[in-house]
């Protein structure tokens, strides 16, 4: 049994003070406000539910800063994708694990308790499977185990090179599975997670995108899902919308909502390009919109239709996607600022009235947990103890009242205010640092040097 004493804590009733919270077998066992600390308590300043990072491709962290040079004409998403494929042609399993461990550690230090790893590199260069079909998934599991992050592993079904069942080519050969082999991969991942990982680990299913699958394959793969999370990239780039409309006769979000029973188990990543009707229908489906504002800005994708989505009661969470920059407060800030810049307005991502920081933070806490299938997202007895503590004495927050703390966190502070993180009760960050930090960074640096020398 662990116990925490917080000067302030955000519960479903709002901010309360002098709170003792106990944790038993990874879950919150009690929450008692207006009390006194006991000697064994771990003392923190402000305690909130930790966010789930609902969308990451860990290996892309190693490319950060390498695609920001304009070469000829107007750079685009598709030139970024070219370097990504060069990386993919050379990555080894050891490098994969070292990069994932760095990303998971950085996510924890940024204040996230869990991650949805949208994992699409499965095979050897050229496409030959490893001896174990789940070799690279096992590397993700090892990185999660080392760092203590809560993992929802999302093995990706990637069968085609483009809309209309175009064949895979080049770097894509490492991604490719038909539904039959994908089903075997999923079983191996589920078995491994059950046998070797903490009980809060789960395995979902992830058809990569409509362009990388086909309607009949999507049907078949959904039948493997049971009650697990379903994640899909849906409408990131205008070209993708054009291609899917030409092939399937409807825009991607429109087609998916008509063709599949999209419900609260679903997370639609980059629901960027939507009409007003698609925005309303997605919100009403109960699915979570998986937004990755820093990556979407970096890739020039465009802003999300935020005000309308929130107005229709839509649920959202955030992910770090390409991991070009891992920064929880910046992710939320970018989401709101992208709306303000487009709409020439302020305080957008809040229904009706109230604190935008609270709407962003608590909305992403609830939606992110939902998207990862984690019983978390608020401080409630019985929920997983996914907790983040931050320091309100920091110069960026010290002048604020408790009802302004989340505004300060989202708009004024940086990640250095995060002091502690617990993931399902595992106390993985103390004093802002992960215990294995030096070792993980050294292994990452060696792995990336080896990878770059092979390019
Ligand atoms: Zn993605």
Short mmCIF file of C-alpha atoms and ligand atoms in Angstrom, two decimals:
data_model
loop_
_atom_site.label_atom_id
_atom_site.label_comp_id
_atom_site.label_asym_id
_atom_site.label_seq_id
_atom_site.Cartn_x
_atom_site.Cartn_y
_atom_site.Cartn_z
CA UNK A 1 0.00 0.00 0.00
CA UNK A 2 1.40 3.41 -0.99
CA UNK A 3 0.13 6.74 0.24
CA UNK A 4 0.42 10.25 -1.12
CA UNK A 5 -0.30 13.52 0.61
CA UNK A 6 -1.14 16.39 -1.76
CA UNK A 7 -1.65 20.05 -0.83
CA UNK A 8 -4.13 20.24 -3.71
CA UNK A 9 -5.83 17.51 -5.72
CA UNK A 10 -8.30 17.65 -8.58
CA UNK A 11 -11.18 15.22 -7.98
CA UNK A 12 -14.52 14.94 -9.82
CA UNK A 13 -15.76 17.50 -7.25
CA UNK A 14 -13.09 20.01 -8.27
CA UNK A 15 -9.98 21.12 -6.40
CA UNK A 16 -9.73 19.96 -2.79
CA UNK A 17 -6.95 20.56 -0.28
CA UNK A 18 -4.82 18.51 2.14
CA UNK A 19 -5.61 15.20 0.49
CA UNK A 20 -4.39 11.71 1.41
CA UNK A 21 -4.67 9.24 -1.42
CA UNK A 22 -3.83 5.57 -1.00
CA UNK A 23 -2.97 3.05 -3.70
CA UNK A 24 -3.49 -0.68 -3.49
CA UNK A 25 -2.51 -3.09 -6.28
CA UNK A 26 -2.27 -0.31 -8.85
CA UNK A 27 -5.63 1.27 -8.09
CA UNK A 28 -6.78 4.21 -6.01
CA UNK A 29 -7.98 2.74 -2.70
CA UNK A 30 -9.04 5.91 -0.88
CA UNK A 31 -9.15 9.69 -1.26
CA UNK A 32 -9.50 11.76 1.89
CA UNK A 33 -9.48 15.58 1.72
CA UNK A 34 -9.04 18.04 4.61
CA UNK A 35 -6.78 15.74 6.58
CA UNK A 36 -3.19 15.65 7.80
CA UNK A 37 -0.13 13.94 6.41
CA UNK A 38 1.26 10.76 7.93
CA UNK A 39 4.94 10.00 8.19
CA UNK A 40 5.04 7.43 5.42
CA UNK A 41 3.22 9.63 2.88
CA UNK A 42 4.93 10.78 -0.29
CA UNK A 43 4.32 14.51 -0.30
CA UNK A 44 3.47 16.38 -3.48
CA UNK A 45 2.03 19.78 -4.28
CA UNK A 46 -0.81 19.50 -6.88
CA UNK A 47 -2.11 16.06 -7.87
CA UNK A 48 -4.15 15.44 -11.03
CA UNK A 49 -5.03 12.44 -13.20
CA UNK A 50 -2.11 11.76 -15.55
CA UNK A 51 -2.84 11.81 -19.26
CA UNK A 52 -2.69 8.90 -21.65
CA UNK A 53 -0.65 9.61 -24.76
CA UNK A 54 -2.99 7.95 -27.23
CA UNK A 55 -0.84 7.84 -30.36
CA UNK A 56 2.89 7.24 -30.76
CA UNK A 57 5.19 5.79 -33.41
CA UNK A 58 8.23 5.51 -31.18
CA UNK A 59 10.88 4.86 -33.80
CA UNK A 60 10.18 8.22 -35.47
CA UNK A 61 11.72 9.97 -32.44
CA UNK A 62 15.13 9.26 -33.95
CA UNK A 63 14.25 11.41 -37.01
CA UNK A 64 13.42 14.53 -34.98
CA UNK A 65 15.10 17.58 -36.49
CA UNK A 66 16.16 15.81 -39.67
CA UNK A 67 13.30 16.87 -41.96
CA UNK A 68 13.20 20.61 -41.35
CA UNK A 69 15.34 21.70 -44.32
CA UNK A 70 13.66 22.89 -47.49
CA UNK A 71 15.27 21.16 -50.43
CA UNK A 72 13.49 22.14 -53.62
CA UNK A 73 10.12 23.74 -54.10
CA UNK A 74 7.53 23.39 -51.38
CA UNK A 75 8.29 20.66 -48.88
CA UNK A 76 5.46 18.35 -47.95
CA UNK A 77 4.27 15.48 -45.84
CA UNK A 78 5.35 13.11 -48.56
CA UNK A 79 9.04 14.12 -48.42
CA UNK A 80 8.93 13.54 -44.66
CA UNK A 81 7.57 10.11 -45.40
CA UNK A 82 10.55 9.42 -47.70
CA UNK A 83 13.06 9.81 -44.82
CA UNK A 84 10.81 7.73 -42.60
CA UNK A 85 11.12 4.90 -45.14
CA UNK A 86 14.95 5.24 -45.18
CA UNK A 87 14.92 4.76 -41.43
CA UNK A 88 12.59 1.82 -41.75
CA UNK A 89 14.93 0.15 -44.27
CA UNK A 90 17.68 -0.01 -41.67
CA UNK A 91 16.23 -0.27 -38.16
CA UNK A 92 17.29 -3.33 -36.15
CA UNK A 93 15.27 -4.86 -33.28
CA UNK A 94 17.86 -3.65 -30.73
CA UNK A 95 17.65 -0.11 -32.07
CA UNK A 96 13.87 -0.31 -32.05
CA UNK A 97 13.84 -1.21 -28.37
CA UNK A 98 16.37 1.48 -27.42
CA UNK A 99 14.39 4.21 -29.20
CA UNK A 100 11.08 3.06 -27.72
CA UNK A 101 12.59 3.06 -24.22
CA UNK A 102 13.75 6.66 -24.67
CA UNK A 103 10.32 7.74 -25.90
CA UNK A 104 8.49 6.00 -23.07
CA UNK A 105 10.83 7.55 -20.50
CA UNK A 106 10.36 11.02 -22.03
CA UNK A 107 6.58 10.57 -22.05
CA UNK A 108 6.62 9.68 -18.36
CA UNK A 109 8.83 12.65 -17.48
CA UNK A 110 6.49 14.90 -19.48
CA UNK A 111 3.59 13.76 -17.29
CA UNK A 112 1.95 10.98 -19.30
CA UNK A 113 1.22 7.70 -17.49
CA UNK A 114 0.45 5.54 -20.51
CA UNK A 115 0.91 5.25 -24.24
CA UNK A 116 -0.90 3.83 -27.26
CA UNK A 117 1.93 2.52 -29.41
CA UNK A 118 0.60 2.38 -32.98
CA UNK A 119 3.07 -0.19 -34.18
CA UNK A 120 3.43 -0.91 -37.88
CA UNK A 121 7.01 -2.12 -38.47
CA UNK A 122 6.73 -5.88 -38.08
CA UNK A 123 9.19 -7.69 -40.39
CA UNK A 124 12.80 -7.73 -41.54
CA UNK A 125 13.93 -5.32 -44.29
CA UNK A 126 12.46 -6.68 -47.51
CA UNK A 127 9.46 -8.16 -45.74
CA UNK A 128 10.65 -11.56 -44.47
CA UNK A 129 9.09 -12.15 -41.02
CA UNK A 130 11.41 -12.61 -38.05
CA UNK A 131 11.55 -16.07 -36.47
CA UNK A 132 9.01 -14.76 -33.98
CA UNK A 133 6.30 -12.91 -35.89
CA UNK A 134 5.97 -10.52 -32.93
CA UNK A 135 9.74 -9.84 -32.60
CA UNK A 136 9.39 -6.06 -32.87
CA UNK A 137 6.23 -5.97 -30.76
CA UNK A 138 8.23 -7.82 -28.12
CA UNK A 139 10.76 -4.96 -28.25
CA UNK A 140 7.95 -2.51 -27.52
CA UNK A 141 6.87 -4.70 -24.60
CA UNK A 142 10.45 -4.76 -23.27
CA UNK A 143 10.70 -0.97 -23.45
CA UNK A 144 7.37 -0.58 -21.64
CA UNK A 145 8.46 -3.04 -18.98
CA UNK A 146 11.78 -1.27 -18.42
CA UNK A 147 10.23 2.17 -18.09
CA UNK A 148 7.03 1.21 -16.26
CA UNK A 149 4.74 3.09 -18.65
CA UNK A 150 1.20 1.76 -19.05
CA UNK A 151 1.00 0.24 -22.51
CA UNK A 152 -1.87 -0.23 -24.89
CA UNK A 153 -0.11 -1.96 -27.73
CA UNK A 154 -1.70 -1.44 -31.13
CA UNK A 155 -0.29 -3.84 -33.74
CA UNK A 156 -1.14 -2.37 -37.13
CA UNK A 157 -2.73 -4.10 -40.10
CA UNK A 158 -1.04 -2.61 -43.17
CA UNK A 159 -1.84 -4.56 -46.33
CA UNK A 160 -1.71 -2.14 -49.26
CA UNK A 161 0.52 0.63 -50.53
CA UNK A 162 -2.30 3.07 -51.32
CA UNK A 163 -6.02 3.55 -51.90
CA UNK A 164 -7.62 0.92 -54.13
CA UNK A 165 -5.48 -2.00 -52.91
CA UNK A 166 -2.23 -0.80 -54.51
CA UNK A 167 0.58 -3.31 -53.82
CA UNK A 168 3.14 -2.67 -51.08
CA UNK A 169 6.57 -1.54 -52.22
CA UNK A 170 9.99 -0.57 -50.85
CA UNK A 171 10.05 0.21 -47.14
CA UNK A 172 6.40 -0.80 -46.80
CA UNK A 173 7.39 -4.46 -47.11
CA UNK A 174 8.33 -4.42 -43.42
CA UNK A 175 4.76 -3.43 -42.52
CA UNK A 176 2.79 -5.92 -44.58
CA UNK A 177 0.37 -8.53 -43.28
CA UNK A 178 -2.80 -9.98 -44.69
CA UNK A 179 -5.62 -10.57 -42.24
CA UNK A 180 -4.58 -14.18 -41.61
CA UNK A 181 -1.03 -13.37 -40.57
CA UNK A 182 -2.22 -10.32 -38.67
CA UNK A 183 -4.49 -12.55 -36.63
CA UNK A 184 -1.47 -14.72 -35.67
CA UNK A 185 0.51 -11.61 -34.73
CA UNK A 186 -2.33 -10.33 -32.58
CA UNK A 187 -2.58 -13.67 -30.75
CA UNK A 188 1.16 -13.69 -30.03
CA UNK A 189 0.98 -10.13 -28.70
CA UNK A 190 -1.99 -10.91 -26.50
CA UNK A 191 -0.29 -14.02 -25.11
CA UNK A 192 2.92 -12.12 -24.34
CA UNK A 193 1.09 -9.23 -22.70
CA UNK A 194 -0.91 -11.62 -20.54
CA UNK A 195 2.10 -13.72 -19.52
CA UNK A 196 4.82 -11.13 -18.95
CA UNK A 197 3.44 -7.60 -18.64
CA UNK A 198 1.61 -5.86 -15.78
CA UNK A 199 -2.14 -6.41 -15.71
CA UNK A 200 -2.94 -2.88 -16.92
CA UNK A 201 -1.28 -3.71 -20.28
CA UNK A 202 -3.67 -4.26 -23.16
CA UNK A 203 -3.55 -5.03 -26.87
CA UNK A 204 -5.89 -3.32 -29.29
CA UNK A 205 -6.31 -3.51 -33.05
CA UNK A 206 -5.25 -0.92 -35.56
CA UNK A 207 -6.09 -0.99 -39.24
CA UNK A 208 -3.49 1.57 -40.37
CA UNK A 209 -5.81 3.71 -42.53
CA UNK A 210 -8.45 3.22 -45.17
CA UNK A 211 -5.72 3.56 -47.82
CA UNK A 212 -3.70 0.67 -46.34
CA UNK A 213 -6.62 -1.73 -46.01
CA UNK A 214 -9.73 -2.77 -47.96
CA UNK A 215 -13.40 -2.89 -46.91
CA UNK A 216 -13.57 -6.69 -46.67
CA UNK A 217 -10.28 -6.81 -44.71
CA UNK A 218 -11.53 -4.15 -42.33
CA UNK A 219 -14.64 -6.21 -41.65
CA UNK A 220 -12.55 -9.31 -40.98
CA UNK A 221 -10.08 -7.59 -38.68
CA UNK A 222 -12.81 -5.92 -36.63
CA UNK A 223 -14.16 -9.35 -35.79
CA UNK A 224 -10.83 -10.04 -34.00
CA UNK A 225 -11.24 -7.03 -31.75
CA UNK A 226 -13.69 -8.29 -29.14
CA UNK A 227 -14.06 -5.34 -26.79
CA UNK A 228 -10.57 -3.93 -27.31
CA UNK A 229 -9.67 -0.44 -28.55
CA UNK A 230 -9.72 0.13 -32.33
CA UNK A 231 -7.45 2.85 -33.70
CA UNK A 232 -7.18 4.06 -37.31
CA UNK A 233 -5.54 7.01 -39.11
CA UNK A 234 -8.51 8.59 -40.84
CA UNK A 235 -8.16 11.95 -42.60
CA UNK A 236 -4.72 13.46 -42.10
CA UNK A 237 -4.00 14.94 -45.51
CA UNK A 238 -6.23 16.45 -48.24
CA UNK A 239 -4.69 14.01 -50.74
CA UNK A 240 -5.89 11.12 -48.59
CA UNK A 241 -9.44 12.50 -48.65
CA UNK A 242 -9.28 12.88 -52.44
CA UNK A 243 -7.93 9.34 -52.94
CA UNK A 244 -10.49 7.69 -50.65
CA UNK A 245 -13.38 9.63 -52.16
CA UNK A 246 -12.29 8.59 -55.67
CA UNK A 247 -12.05 4.94 -54.58
CA UNK A 248 -14.92 4.44 -52.11
CA UNK A 249 -17.25 7.24 -53.21
CA UNK A 250 -17.31 8.96 -49.83
CA UNK A 251 -14.93 10.98 -47.71
CA UNK A 252 -12.94 8.88 -45.17
CA UNK A 253 -14.81 9.81 -41.96
CA UNK A 254 -18.15 9.71 -43.79
CA UNK A 255 -17.38 6.29 -45.27
CA UNK A 256 -16.16 4.81 -41.98
CA UNK A 257 -19.18 6.00 -39.99
CA UNK A 258 -21.52 4.53 -42.62
CA UNK A 259 -19.66 1.24 -43.12
CA UNK A 260 -18.69 0.29 -39.54
CA UNK A 261 -20.28 0.39 -36.13
CA UNK A 262 -18.05 3.12 -34.79
CA UNK A 263 -18.55 3.46 -31.04
CA UNK A 264 -16.70 4.42 -27.86
CA UNK A 265 -14.08 1.69 -28.44
CA UNK A 266 -12.85 3.59 -31.50
CA UNK A 267 -10.19 6.25 -31.75
CA UNK A 268 -9.91 8.14 -35.04
CA UNK A 269 -6.42 9.54 -35.37
CA UNK A 270 -5.98 12.83 -37.24
CA UNK A 271 -9.67 13.47 -37.90
CA UNK A 272 -8.33 16.66 -39.43
CA UNK A 273 -10.24 17.09 -42.66
CA UNK A 274 -13.94 16.81 -41.88
CA UNK A 275 -17.06 18.54 -43.14
CA UNK A 276 -19.50 19.96 -40.60
CA UNK A 277 -21.68 16.85 -40.94
CA UNK A 278 -18.72 14.51 -40.43
CA UNK A 279 -17.70 16.53 -37.36
CA UNK A 280 -21.19 16.23 -35.84
CA UNK A 281 -21.55 12.55 -36.68
CA UNK A 282 -18.13 11.64 -35.28
CA UNK A 283 -18.89 13.52 -32.04
CA UNK A 284 -22.21 11.71 -31.69
CA UNK A 285 -20.68 8.27 -32.38
CA UNK A 286 -18.91 8.36 -28.98
CA UNK A 287 -15.54 7.64 -30.62
CA UNK A 288 -12.52 9.59 -29.44
CA UNK A 289 -10.80 11.99 -31.84
CA UNK A 290 -7.08 11.30 -31.48
CA UNK A 291 -5.36 14.64 -31.99
CA UNK A 292 -1.61 15.10 -32.34
CA UNK A 293 -1.30 18.89 -32.55
CA UNK A 294 2.51 19.22 -32.53
CA UNK A 295 3.00 16.61 -35.23
CA UNK A 296 0.02 17.88 -37.24
CA UNK A 297 1.57 21.37 -37.17
CA UNK A 298 5.01 20.00 -38.02
CA UNK A 299 3.68 18.07 -41.02
CA UNK A 300 1.42 20.90 -42.20
CA UNK A 301 -1.72 18.78 -41.87
CA UNK A 302 -4.08 21.57 -40.81
CA UNK A 303 -6.12 22.31 -37.69
CA UNK A 304 -8.87 20.15 -36.21
CA UNK A 305 -12.49 21.30 -36.36
CA UNK A 306 -12.39 21.85 -32.60
CA UNK A 307 -15.18 24.28 -31.71
CA UNK A 308 -17.86 22.37 -33.64
CA UNK A 309 -16.66 18.99 -32.32
CA UNK A 310 -16.70 20.16 -28.70
CA UNK A 311 -20.06 21.84 -29.28
CA UNK A 312 -21.54 18.49 -30.30
CA UNK A 313 -20.15 16.83 -27.15
CA UNK A 314 -17.24 15.13 -28.93
CA UNK A 315 -14.51 13.37 -26.93
CA UNK A 316 -10.83 13.91 -27.67
CA UNK A 317 -7.39 12.98 -26.45
CA UNK A 318 -3.85 13.83 -27.51
CA UNK A 319 -0.92 11.87 -28.86
CA UNK A 320 2.68 12.66 -29.68
CA UNK A 321 2.61 10.71 -32.99
CA UNK A 322 5.98 11.36 -34.69
CA UNK A 323 7.52 12.32 -31.33
CA UNK A 324 9.35 15.23 -32.97
CA UNK A 325 8.81 16.96 -29.61
CA UNK A 326 7.53 15.27 -26.47
CA UNK A 327 5.87 17.94 -24.34
CA UNK A 328 2.48 17.43 -22.76
CA UNK A 329 1.69 21.06 -21.96
CA UNK A 330 2.78 22.16 -25.44
CA UNK A 331 0.58 19.52 -27.05
CA UNK A 332 -2.52 20.94 -25.35
CA UNK A 333 -1.42 24.53 -25.98
CA UNK A 334 -0.90 23.84 -29.69
CA UNK A 335 -4.38 22.34 -29.92
CA UNK A 336 -5.98 25.50 -28.55
CA UNK A 337 -3.69 27.94 -30.39
CA UNK A 338 -4.30 26.27 -33.76
CA UNK A 339 -8.00 27.00 -33.24
CA UNK A 340 -7.37 30.61 -32.21
CA UNK A 341 -5.13 31.30 -35.20
CA UNK A 342 -7.64 29.90 -37.67
CA UNK A 343 -10.78 31.40 -36.10
CA UNK A 344 -9.27 34.74 -34.99
CA UNK A 345 -10.79 34.14 -31.57
CA UNK A 346 -9.82 33.16 -28.04
CA UNK A 347 -10.82 30.45 -25.55
CA UNK A 348 -12.15 27.98 -28.13
CA UNK A 349 -11.77 24.45 -26.76
CA UNK A 350 -14.35 24.77 -24.00
CA UNK A 351 -18.09 24.12 -24.25
CA UNK A 352 -20.06 27.25 -23.40
CA UNK A 353 -17.94 28.91 -20.68
CA UNK A 354 -15.24 28.17 -18.11
CA UNK A 355 -11.54 27.40 -17.85
CA UNK A 356 -9.98 26.40 -21.17
CA UNK A 357 -7.06 24.75 -19.40
CA UNK A 358 -9.42 22.58 -17.38
CA UNK A 359 -11.43 21.70 -20.48
CA UNK A 360 -8.27 20.77 -22.41
CA UNK A 361 -6.53 18.88 -19.62
CA UNK A 362 -9.46 17.03 -18.10
CA UNK A 363 -11.03 16.40 -21.53
CA UNK A 364 -7.78 14.84 -22.76
CA UNK A 365 -7.43 12.85 -19.51
CA UNK A 366 -10.86 11.32 -19.89
CA UNK A 367 -10.76 10.85 -23.68
CA UNK A 368 -7.21 9.50 -23.68
CA UNK A 369 -7.99 6.89 -21.03
CA UNK A 370 -11.12 5.88 -22.97
CA UNK A 371 -9.13 5.53 -26.19
CA UNK A 372 -6.55 3.28 -24.54
CA UNK A 373 -9.14 1.17 -22.74
CA UNK A 374 -7.71 2.24 -19.36
CA UNK A 375 -9.93 2.61 -16.31
CA UNK A 376 -8.37 5.99 -15.55
CA UNK A 377 -8.70 9.68 -16.40
CA UNK A 378 -9.94 11.02 -13.07
CA UNK A 379 -9.10 10.68 -9.36
CA UNK A 380 -11.74 8.18 -8.32
CA UNK A 381 -11.62 5.28 -5.86
CA UNK A 382 -11.25 2.05 -7.83
CA UNK A 383 -9.63 3.66 -10.89
CA UNK A 384 -6.07 2.89 -11.96
CA UNK A 385 -3.63 5.12 -10.10
CA UNK A 386 -2.44 7.06 -13.18
CA UNK A 387 -1.35 10.22 -11.41
CA UNK A 388 0.72 13.30 -12.12
CA UNK A 389 1.95 15.82 -9.57
CA UNK A 390 3.19 19.29 -10.42
CA UNK A 391 4.74 22.13 -8.48
CA UNK A 392 2.54 25.20 -8.12
CA UNK A 393 5.37 27.09 -6.41
CA UNK A 394 7.09 27.29 -9.81
CA UNK A 395 7.45 30.86 -11.00
CA UNK A 396 5.04 30.19 -13.89
CA UNK A 397 2.24 29.13 -11.51
CA UNK A 398 2.93 30.74 -8.12
CA UNK A 399 0.51 33.66 -8.59
CA UNK A 400 -2.47 31.47 -9.52
CA UNK A 401 -5.50 30.31 -7.57
CA UNK A 402 -6.30 26.58 -7.67
CA UNK A 403 -9.10 27.15 -10.19
CA UNK A 404 -6.42 28.66 -12.50
CA UNK A 405 -3.81 25.91 -12.04
CA UNK A 406 -4.77 24.00 -15.19
CA UNK A 407 -4.84 27.21 -17.23
CA UNK A 408 -1.35 27.92 -15.96
CA UNK A 409 -0.23 24.39 -16.71
CA UNK A 410 -1.54 24.55 -20.29
CA UNK A 411 -0.58 28.12 -21.21
CA UNK A 412 2.19 29.37 -18.91
CA UNK A 413 4.25 26.43 -17.66
CA UNK A 414 6.63 24.02 -19.31
CA UNK A 415 7.23 20.36 -18.51
CA UNK A 416 9.72 21.16 -15.74
CA UNK A 417 6.84 21.70 -13.29
CA UNK A 418 6.07 17.95 -13.38
CA UNK A 419 7.51 16.40 -10.20
CA UNK A 420 6.03 12.89 -9.96
CA UNK A 421 4.20 10.39 -12.14
CA UNK A 422 2.56 7.13 -11.19
CA UNK A 423 1.38 4.64 -13.81
CA UNK A 424 -1.11 2.12 -12.40
CA UNK A 425 0.55 2.80 -9.05
CA UNK A 426 4.15 2.41 -10.31
CA UNK A 427 6.00 5.49 -9.07
CA UNK A 428 8.05 5.98 -12.23
CA UNK A 429 9.05 9.66 -12.03
CA UNK A 430 10.40 11.30 -8.87
CA UNK A 431 11.76 14.84 -8.72
CA UNK A 432 10.97 15.16 -12.44
CA UNK A 433 13.29 12.30 -13.40
CA UNK A 434 12.95 8.64 -14.34
CA UNK A 435 15.19 6.35 -12.32
CA UNK A 436 16.72 4.69 -15.41
CA UNK A 437 17.29 7.98 -17.25
CA UNK A 438 21.09 7.83 -17.75
CA UNK A 439 21.10 4.22 -18.90
CA UNK A 440 18.21 4.74 -21.31
CA UNK A 441 19.78 7.84 -22.87
CA UNK A 442 23.18 6.17 -23.30
CA UNK A 443 21.59 3.16 -25.00
CA UNK A 444 19.54 5.44 -27.27
CA UNK A 445 22.54 7.52 -28.30
CA UNK A 446 24.50 4.41 -29.26
CA UNK A 447 21.54 2.96 -31.17
CA UNK A 448 20.95 6.12 -33.18
CA UNK A 449 24.65 6.49 -34.02
CA UNK A 450 24.63 2.95 -35.37
CA UNK A 451 21.43 3.54 -37.31
CA UNK A 452 22.70 6.76 -38.91
CA UNK A 453 25.99 5.17 -39.92
CA UNK A 454 23.98 2.56 -41.86
CA UNK A 455 21.84 5.07 -43.84
ZN1 LIG B 1 0.29 8.24 -36.74
#
